Coordinates of C-alpha atoms in Angstrom, one line a residue:
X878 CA 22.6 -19.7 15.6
X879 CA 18.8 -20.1 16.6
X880 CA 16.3 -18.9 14.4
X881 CA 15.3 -17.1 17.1
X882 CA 18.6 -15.1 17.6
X883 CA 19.3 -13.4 14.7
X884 CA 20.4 -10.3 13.9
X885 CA 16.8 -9.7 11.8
X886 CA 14.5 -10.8 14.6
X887 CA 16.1 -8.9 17.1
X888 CA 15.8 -5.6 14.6
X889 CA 12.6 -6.8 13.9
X890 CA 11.7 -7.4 17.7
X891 CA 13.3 -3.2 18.6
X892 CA 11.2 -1.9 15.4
X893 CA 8.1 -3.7 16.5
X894 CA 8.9 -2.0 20.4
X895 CA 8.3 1.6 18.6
X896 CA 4.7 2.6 19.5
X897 CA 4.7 3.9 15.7
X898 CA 0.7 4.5 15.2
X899 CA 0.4 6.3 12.3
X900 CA 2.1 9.4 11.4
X901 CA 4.4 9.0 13.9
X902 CA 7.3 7.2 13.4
X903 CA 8.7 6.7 17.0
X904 CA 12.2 6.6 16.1
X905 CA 12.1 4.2 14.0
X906 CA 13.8 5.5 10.8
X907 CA 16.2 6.5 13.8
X908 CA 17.2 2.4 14.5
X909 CA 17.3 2.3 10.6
X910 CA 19.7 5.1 10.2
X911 CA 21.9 3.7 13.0
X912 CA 22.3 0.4 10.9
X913 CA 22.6 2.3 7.1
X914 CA 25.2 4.8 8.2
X915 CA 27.9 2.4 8.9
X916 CA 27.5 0.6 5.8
X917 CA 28.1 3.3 3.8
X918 CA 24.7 4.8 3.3
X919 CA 23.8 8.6 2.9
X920 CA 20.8 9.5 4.9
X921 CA 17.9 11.9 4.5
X922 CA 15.5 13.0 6.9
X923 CA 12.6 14.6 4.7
X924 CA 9.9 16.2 6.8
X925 CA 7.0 17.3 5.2
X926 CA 4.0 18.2 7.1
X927 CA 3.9 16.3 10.3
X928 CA 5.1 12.9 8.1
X929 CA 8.9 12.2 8.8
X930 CA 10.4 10.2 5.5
X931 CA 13.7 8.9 5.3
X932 CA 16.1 8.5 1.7
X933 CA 19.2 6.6 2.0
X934 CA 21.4 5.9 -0.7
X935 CA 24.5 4.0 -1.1
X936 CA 26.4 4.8 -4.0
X937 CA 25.7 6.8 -6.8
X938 CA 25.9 5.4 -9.9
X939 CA 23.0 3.2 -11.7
X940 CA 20.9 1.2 -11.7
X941 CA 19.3 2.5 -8.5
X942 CA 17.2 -0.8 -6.5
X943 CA 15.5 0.7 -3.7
X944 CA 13.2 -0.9 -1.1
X945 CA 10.3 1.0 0.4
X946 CA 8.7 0.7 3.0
X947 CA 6.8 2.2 5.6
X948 CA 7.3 2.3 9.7
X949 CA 4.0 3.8 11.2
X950 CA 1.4 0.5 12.1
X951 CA -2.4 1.3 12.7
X952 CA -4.0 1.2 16.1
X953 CA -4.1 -1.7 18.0
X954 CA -7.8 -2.0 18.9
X955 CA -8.5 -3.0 22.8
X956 CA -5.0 -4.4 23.9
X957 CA -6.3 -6.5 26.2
X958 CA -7.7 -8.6 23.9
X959 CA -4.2 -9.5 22.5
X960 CA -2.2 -12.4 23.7
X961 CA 0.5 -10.7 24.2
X962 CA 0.9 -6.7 24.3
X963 CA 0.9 -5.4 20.8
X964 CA 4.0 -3.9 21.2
X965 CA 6.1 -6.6 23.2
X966 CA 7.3 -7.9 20.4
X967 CA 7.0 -11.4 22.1
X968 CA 8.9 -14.6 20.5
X969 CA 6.0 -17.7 21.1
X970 CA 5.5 -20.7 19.0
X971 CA 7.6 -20.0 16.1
X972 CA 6.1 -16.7 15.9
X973 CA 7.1 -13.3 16.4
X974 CA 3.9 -11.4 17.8
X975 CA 3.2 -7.2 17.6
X976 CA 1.6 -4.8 15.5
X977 CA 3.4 -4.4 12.5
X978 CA 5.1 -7.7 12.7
X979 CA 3.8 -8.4 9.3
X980 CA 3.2 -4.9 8.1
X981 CA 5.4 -4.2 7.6
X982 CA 8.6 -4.0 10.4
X983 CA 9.3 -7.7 9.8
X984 CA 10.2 -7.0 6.3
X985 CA 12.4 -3.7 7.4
X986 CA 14.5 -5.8 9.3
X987 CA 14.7 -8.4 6.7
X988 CA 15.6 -6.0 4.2
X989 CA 18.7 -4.3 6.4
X990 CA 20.1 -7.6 7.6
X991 CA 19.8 -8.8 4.2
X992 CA 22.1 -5.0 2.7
X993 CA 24.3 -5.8 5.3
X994 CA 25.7 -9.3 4.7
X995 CA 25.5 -8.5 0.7
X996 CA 27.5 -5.2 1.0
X997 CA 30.0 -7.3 3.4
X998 CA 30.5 -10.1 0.6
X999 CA 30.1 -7.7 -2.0
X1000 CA 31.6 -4.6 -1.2
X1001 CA 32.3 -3.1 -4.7
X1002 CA 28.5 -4.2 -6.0
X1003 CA 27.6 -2.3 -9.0
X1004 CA 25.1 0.0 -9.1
X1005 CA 23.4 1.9 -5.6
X1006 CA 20.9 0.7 -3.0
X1007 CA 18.5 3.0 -1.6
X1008 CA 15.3 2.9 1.2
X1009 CA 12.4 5.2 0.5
X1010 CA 10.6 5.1 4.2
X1011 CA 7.9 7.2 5.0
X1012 CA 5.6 7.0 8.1
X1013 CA 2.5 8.1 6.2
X1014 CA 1.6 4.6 4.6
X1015 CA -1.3 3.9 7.1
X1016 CA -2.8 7.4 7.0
X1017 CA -3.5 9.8 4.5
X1018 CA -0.5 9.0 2.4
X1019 CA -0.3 12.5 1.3
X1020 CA 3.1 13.5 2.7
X1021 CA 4.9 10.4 2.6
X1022 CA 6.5 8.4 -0.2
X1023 CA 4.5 10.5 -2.8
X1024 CA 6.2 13.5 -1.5
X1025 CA 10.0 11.8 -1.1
X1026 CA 9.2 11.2 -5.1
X1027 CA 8.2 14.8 -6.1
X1028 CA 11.8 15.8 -4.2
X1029 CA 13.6 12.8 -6.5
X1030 CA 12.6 13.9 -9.8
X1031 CA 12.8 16.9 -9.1
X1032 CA 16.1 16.2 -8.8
X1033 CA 16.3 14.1 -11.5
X1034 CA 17.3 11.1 -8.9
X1035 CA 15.3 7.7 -10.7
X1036 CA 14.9 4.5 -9.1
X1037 CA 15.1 1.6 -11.7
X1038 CA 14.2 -1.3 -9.3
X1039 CA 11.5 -1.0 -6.5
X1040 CA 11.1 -3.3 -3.8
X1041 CA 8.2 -3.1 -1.5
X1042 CA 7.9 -4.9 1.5
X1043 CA 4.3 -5.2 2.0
X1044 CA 3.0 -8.7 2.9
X1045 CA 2.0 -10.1 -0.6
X1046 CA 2.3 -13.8 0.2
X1047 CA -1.1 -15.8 0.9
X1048 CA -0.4 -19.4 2.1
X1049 CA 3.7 -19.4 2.4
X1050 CA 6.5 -17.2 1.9
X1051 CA 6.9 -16.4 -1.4
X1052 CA 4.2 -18.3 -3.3
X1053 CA 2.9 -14.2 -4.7
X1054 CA 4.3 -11.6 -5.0
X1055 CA 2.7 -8.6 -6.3
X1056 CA 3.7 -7.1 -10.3
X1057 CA 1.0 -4.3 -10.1
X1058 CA -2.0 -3.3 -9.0
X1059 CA -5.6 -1.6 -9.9
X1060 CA -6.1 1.9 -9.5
X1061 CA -8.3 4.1 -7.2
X1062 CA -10.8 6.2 -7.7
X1063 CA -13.1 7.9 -4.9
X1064 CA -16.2 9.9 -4.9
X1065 CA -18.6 12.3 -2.7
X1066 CA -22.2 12.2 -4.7
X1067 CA -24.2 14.9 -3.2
X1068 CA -27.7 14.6 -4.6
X1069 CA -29.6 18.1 -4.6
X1070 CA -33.8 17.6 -3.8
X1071 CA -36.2 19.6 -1.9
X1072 CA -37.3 18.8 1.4
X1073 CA -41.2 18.7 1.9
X1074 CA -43.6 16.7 3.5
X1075 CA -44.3 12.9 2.8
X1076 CA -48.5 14.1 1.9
X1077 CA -47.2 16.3 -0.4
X1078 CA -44.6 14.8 -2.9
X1079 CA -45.6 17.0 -5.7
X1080 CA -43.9 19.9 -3.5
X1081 CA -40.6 18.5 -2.4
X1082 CA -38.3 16.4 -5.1
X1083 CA -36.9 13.2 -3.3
X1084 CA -33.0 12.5 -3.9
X1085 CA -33.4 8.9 -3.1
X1086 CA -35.7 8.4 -5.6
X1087 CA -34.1 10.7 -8.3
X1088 CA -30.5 8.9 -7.6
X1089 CA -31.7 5.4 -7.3
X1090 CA -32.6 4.3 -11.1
X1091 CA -28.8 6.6 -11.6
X1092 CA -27.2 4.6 -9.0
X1093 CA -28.7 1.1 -10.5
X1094 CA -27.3 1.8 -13.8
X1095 CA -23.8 2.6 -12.4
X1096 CA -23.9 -0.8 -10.5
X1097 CA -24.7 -2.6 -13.4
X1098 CA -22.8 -1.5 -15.7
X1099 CA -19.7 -3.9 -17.6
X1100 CA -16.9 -0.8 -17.0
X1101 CA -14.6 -3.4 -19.0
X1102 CA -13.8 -7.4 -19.2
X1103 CA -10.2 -6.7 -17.6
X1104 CA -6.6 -8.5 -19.4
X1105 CA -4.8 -11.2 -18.7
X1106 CA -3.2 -9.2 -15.7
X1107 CA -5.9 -7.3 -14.0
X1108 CA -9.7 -8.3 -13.3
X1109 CA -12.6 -6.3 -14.5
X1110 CA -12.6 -2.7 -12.8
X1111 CA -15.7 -2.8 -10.3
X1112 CA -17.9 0.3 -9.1
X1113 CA -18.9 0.1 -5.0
X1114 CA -21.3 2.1 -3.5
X1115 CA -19.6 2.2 0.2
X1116 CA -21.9 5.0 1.9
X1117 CA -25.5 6.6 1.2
X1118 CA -26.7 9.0 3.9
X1119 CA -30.2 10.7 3.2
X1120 CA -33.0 11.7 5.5
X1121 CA -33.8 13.3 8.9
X1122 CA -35.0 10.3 10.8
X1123 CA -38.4 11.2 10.6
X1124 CA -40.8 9.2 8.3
X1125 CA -42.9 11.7 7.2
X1126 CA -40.7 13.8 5.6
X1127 CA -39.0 13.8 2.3
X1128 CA -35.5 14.8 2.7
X1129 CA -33.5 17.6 1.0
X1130 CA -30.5 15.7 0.0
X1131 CA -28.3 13.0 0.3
X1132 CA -24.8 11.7 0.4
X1133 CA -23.3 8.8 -1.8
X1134 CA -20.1 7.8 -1.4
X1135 CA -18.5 5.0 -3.8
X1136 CA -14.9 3.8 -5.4
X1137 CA -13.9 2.0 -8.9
X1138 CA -11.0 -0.3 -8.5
X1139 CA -10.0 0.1 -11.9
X1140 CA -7.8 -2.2 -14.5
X1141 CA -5.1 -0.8 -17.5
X1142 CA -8.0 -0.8 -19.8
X1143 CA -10.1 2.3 -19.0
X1144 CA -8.6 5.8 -17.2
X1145 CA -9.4 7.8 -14.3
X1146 CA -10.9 10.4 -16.5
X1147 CA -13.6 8.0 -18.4
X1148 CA -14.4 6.8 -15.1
X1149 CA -15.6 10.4 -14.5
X1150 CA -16.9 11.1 -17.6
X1151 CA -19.1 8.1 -18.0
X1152 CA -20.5 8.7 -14.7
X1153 CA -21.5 12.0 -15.0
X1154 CA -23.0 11.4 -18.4
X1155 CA -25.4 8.8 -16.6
X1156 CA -26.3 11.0 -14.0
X1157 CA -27.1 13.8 -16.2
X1158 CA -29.2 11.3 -18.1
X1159 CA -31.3 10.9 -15.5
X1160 CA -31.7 14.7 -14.6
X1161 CA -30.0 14.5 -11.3
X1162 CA -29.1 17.9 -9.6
X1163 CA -25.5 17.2 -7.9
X1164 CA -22.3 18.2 -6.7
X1165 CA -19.5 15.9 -7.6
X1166 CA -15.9 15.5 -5.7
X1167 CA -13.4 13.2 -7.0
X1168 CA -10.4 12.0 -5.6
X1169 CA -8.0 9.9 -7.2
X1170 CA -6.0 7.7 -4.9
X1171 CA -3.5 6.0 -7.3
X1172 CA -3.2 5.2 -10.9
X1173 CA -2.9 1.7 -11.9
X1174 CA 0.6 0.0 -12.5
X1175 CA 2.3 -3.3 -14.1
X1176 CA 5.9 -4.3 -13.8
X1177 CA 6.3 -7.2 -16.8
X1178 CA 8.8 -9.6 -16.8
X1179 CA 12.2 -8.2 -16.8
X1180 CA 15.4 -8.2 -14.5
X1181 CA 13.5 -7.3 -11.0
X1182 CA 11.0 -10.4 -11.9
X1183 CA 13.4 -12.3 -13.3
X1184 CA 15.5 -11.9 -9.9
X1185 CA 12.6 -12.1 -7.6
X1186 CA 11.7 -15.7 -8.4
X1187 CA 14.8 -17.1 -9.0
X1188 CA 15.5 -15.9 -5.1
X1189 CA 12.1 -17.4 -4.0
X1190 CA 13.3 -20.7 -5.8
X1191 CA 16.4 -20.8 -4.5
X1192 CA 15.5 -20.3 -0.5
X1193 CA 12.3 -22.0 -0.7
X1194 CA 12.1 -24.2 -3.7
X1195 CA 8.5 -22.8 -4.9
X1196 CA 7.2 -21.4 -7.9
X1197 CA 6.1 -17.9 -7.0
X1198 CA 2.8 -16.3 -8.8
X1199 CA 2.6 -12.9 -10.0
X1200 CA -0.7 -10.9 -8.9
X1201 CA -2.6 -7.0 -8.9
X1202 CA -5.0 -8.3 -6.6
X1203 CA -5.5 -6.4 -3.3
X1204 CA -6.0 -3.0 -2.6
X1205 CA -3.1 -0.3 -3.0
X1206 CA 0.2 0.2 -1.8
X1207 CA 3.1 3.0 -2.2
X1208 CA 4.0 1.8 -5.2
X1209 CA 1.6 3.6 -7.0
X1210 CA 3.5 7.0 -6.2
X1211 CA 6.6 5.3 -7.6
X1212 CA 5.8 3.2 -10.9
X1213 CA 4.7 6.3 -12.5
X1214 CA 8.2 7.3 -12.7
X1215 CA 9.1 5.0 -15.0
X1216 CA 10.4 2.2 -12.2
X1217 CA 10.0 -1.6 -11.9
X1218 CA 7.9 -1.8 -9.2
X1219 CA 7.4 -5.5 -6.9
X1220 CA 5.7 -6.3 -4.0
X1221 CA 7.3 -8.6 -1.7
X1222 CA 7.1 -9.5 1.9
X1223 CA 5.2 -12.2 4.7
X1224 CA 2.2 -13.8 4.9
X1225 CA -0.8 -11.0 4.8
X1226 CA -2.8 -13.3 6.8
X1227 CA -3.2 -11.1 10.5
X1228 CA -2.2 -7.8 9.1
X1229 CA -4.3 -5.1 10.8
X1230 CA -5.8 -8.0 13.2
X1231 CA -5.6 -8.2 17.0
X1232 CA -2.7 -11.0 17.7
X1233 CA -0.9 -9.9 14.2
X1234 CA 2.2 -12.3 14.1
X1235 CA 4.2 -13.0 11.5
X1236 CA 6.8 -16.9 11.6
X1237 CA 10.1 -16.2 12.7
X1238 CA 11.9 -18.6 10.2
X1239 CA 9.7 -16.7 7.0
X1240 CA 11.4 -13.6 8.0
X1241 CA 14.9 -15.1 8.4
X1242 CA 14.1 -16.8 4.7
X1243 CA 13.1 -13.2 3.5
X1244 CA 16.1 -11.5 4.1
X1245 CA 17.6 -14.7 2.0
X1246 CA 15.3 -13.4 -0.4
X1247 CA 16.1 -10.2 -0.2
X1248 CA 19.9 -11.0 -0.5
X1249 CA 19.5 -13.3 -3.6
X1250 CA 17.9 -10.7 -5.3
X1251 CA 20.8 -7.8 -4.4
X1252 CA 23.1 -10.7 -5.6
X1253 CA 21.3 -11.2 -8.8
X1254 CA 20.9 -7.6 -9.8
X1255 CA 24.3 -5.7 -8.7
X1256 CA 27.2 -8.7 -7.6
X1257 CA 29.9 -8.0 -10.5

C-alpha cells in the first residue's frame, strides 16, 4: 500500500479538515468515536463549560495505558500566506500539510490506527486502553483534561500509563521523547506609587524606580543549580507597563508581569515566598496575583520507558533521549495522580507556524510505535 494511502493518513487528512480552532472541537472527537465504538471502546462525552472532552475506555481491568491528546489547533494567521489552505489537509512532497498536522491530529490518527490493528491481533490483551481528549489544550486549559481528571478520581478510575502525543521529536522521529517537564508559575506585580509631577519628585513616589533595584535582585538571583533531569528554574520578566505617555509626569503605578519555569528542587510556594520577602525588602507597596499553571513532573525508568524505546528501536533503529525541556503540556494535570507520564509524537519543528506539515512516512512509523508499545505493555 502507498504511504500515502493508509488508513492513518486518511484519518489524519479528515481530522486535519475540522476547522477545530480552539475550544471548539468541530467534530472531531465525533470521527474518533466512530472508529473507538466498533473496537470495543466505551465513550464519554464530558462537557464542561464550553470545552467538549472525550473518555474512552476499553476494558476494565488494570493496568489502564491511556493516550491523551488534544483536537482543537490555534489560529491559522493570514491563510493566504500558506501554501496550501490550512485546513486542506494537502498530500505534497512527502508531507502532509494543515494546521494541526503536527499538533497534534497527526498523532490521533497514529494512535487509533495503531489500537486498531493491536486489538485485531490481540484481541484478549490484558489490561484496558483508554483516550483522554479534550479540546481545551490550546486555550485556557481550564476545562479540559484537568477537568476529565477531577471526574476520574473522583471516581477512583487511575491511569497507570500516559501517552501523550505532543510533538516531542527534534531532528527525527523518535530521537526524544519527553519524561517530564518544569513547572509554571505566573505572576501580576502591581507596583503602588503616587503620581506627581516630574519638578516635583519629593511629592509623587515613582514605581519604576521603587521596583527596579526589586526586580534586579529577582533576575539575578541562582533560584537553584537544577539535577541531572531538569535545568536550573529561571525567573522572566515578560511585561512591565508604567506611565501615561507624558514625560513630565511621574506615574502612579505600574504592571509587571513575569513566570519561573521551575525544576523538582524548589516548590511553587518558595517561589512565592522568596519573592515577596525581596520585595518587602525593598519597601515596595504592591498587590500580588499568582497563578500556578502546572506542577513539575518526572516519569523514571520503568515499564512505559522501558517500552517506549524499545518501540523507537525497533521501527527506526535509533537511540531515543529522554528530556523536560520545553514548555508544558497536559500531562501536568495527569502525573500528579500518581501516573507514568511520556511525551511522544512528530517532529515539533512547524508547530503553530504558517505551512505546519508534518512527513507522511513519520506518522505511518508512529502508529508502529504506538503499536510496539500496546504490544509490549498488555499482549499476554
Amino acid at each position: 500500500m502507498s504511504q500515502q494511502n493508509t488508513a492513518t493518513i486518511k484519518l489524519a487528512q479528515a481530522l486535519i479538515q475540522q476547522p477545530s480552532v480552539t475550544p471548539e472541537d468541530a467534530e472531531c472527537q465525533d470521527m474518533m468515536r466512530a472508529h473507538l465504538t466498533p473496537l470495543g471502546f466505551n465513550c464519554e462525552t464530558m462537557v464542561f463549560e464550553d470545552v467538549t472532552n472525550l473518555w474512552a475506555r476499553k476494558g476494565s481491568e488494570g493496568p489502564l495505558i491511556c493516550f491523551a491528546g488534544h483536537t482543537d489547533v490555534v489560529p491559522t494567521g493570514p491563510e493566504d500566506q500558506w501554501r496550501y489552505p490550512p485546513f486542506a489537509a494537502e498530500l505534497a512532497d512527502g508531507f502532509l500539510h494543515g494546521r494541526g498536522a503536527a499538533d497534534m491530529k497527526g498523532s490521533l490518527a497514529a494512535f487509533i490506527t495503531a489500537c486498531e490493528r493491536f486489538t485485531k491481533e490481540h484481541p484478549n490483551h490484558s489490561g484496558s486502553i483508554a483516550y483522554l481528549i479534550t479540546s481545551d489544550e490550546e486555550g485556557p486549559a481550564k476545562h479540559g483534561t484537568v477537568k476529565v481528571i477531577e471526574a476520574l478520581e473522583a471516581r477512583n478510575e487511575k491511569i497507570d500509563w500516559c501517552l501523550v502525543g505532543e510533538p516531542s521529536s527534534t531532528e527525527q522521529l523518535g530521537d526524544v521523547i519527553k519524561n517530564g517537564r518544569r513547572g509554571s508559575l505566573n505572576a501580576k506585580l502591581n507596583i503602588l506609587g503616587k503620581q506627581g509631577h516630574v519638578a516635583y519628585p519629593h511629592l509623587a513616589d515613582n514605581p519604576i524606580h521603587t521596583a527596579s533595584l526589586a526586580l534586579a535582585e529577582l533576575t539575578t538571583i541562582e533560584w537553584d543549580q537544577g539535577n541531572e533531569f531538569f535545568p536550573a528554574t529561571s525567573f522572566q520578566i515578560t511585561n512591565f507597563n508604567c506611565g501615561t505617555g507624558a514625560t513630565n509626569v511621574i506615574p502612579g503605578q505600574g504592571e509587571v508581569l513575569f513566570n519561573f519555569r521551575f525544576c523538582t528542587e524548589v516548590t511553587a510556594e518558595q517561589l512565592m515566598n522568596k519573592t515577596e520577602a525581596i520585595l518587602q525588602k525593598h519597601n515596595l507597596h504592591y498587590e500580588i496575583e499568582w497563578n500556578l499553571s502546572g506542577q513539575p513532573f518526572l516519569t523514571e525508568a520503568g515499564p512505559l520507558v522501558d517500552a517506549a524505546v524499545a518501540a523507537i528501536k525497533k521501527t527506526k533503529g535509533i537511540d531515543t533521549n529522554l528530556s523536560t525541556s520545553g514548555g508544558t503540556s497536559d500531562g501536568r494535570f495527569i502525573a500528579p495522580t500518581g501516573a507514568q507520564v511520556l511525551e511522544l509524537g512528530p517532529l515539533n519543528a512547524t508547530i503553530h507556524q504558517i505551512d505546519e506539515h508534518v512527513s507522511i512516512q513519520d506518522l505511518n512509523d508512529l502508529s508502529d510505535i504506538y503499536e510496539g508499545i500496546l504490544v509490549k505493555l498488555l499482549a499476554n
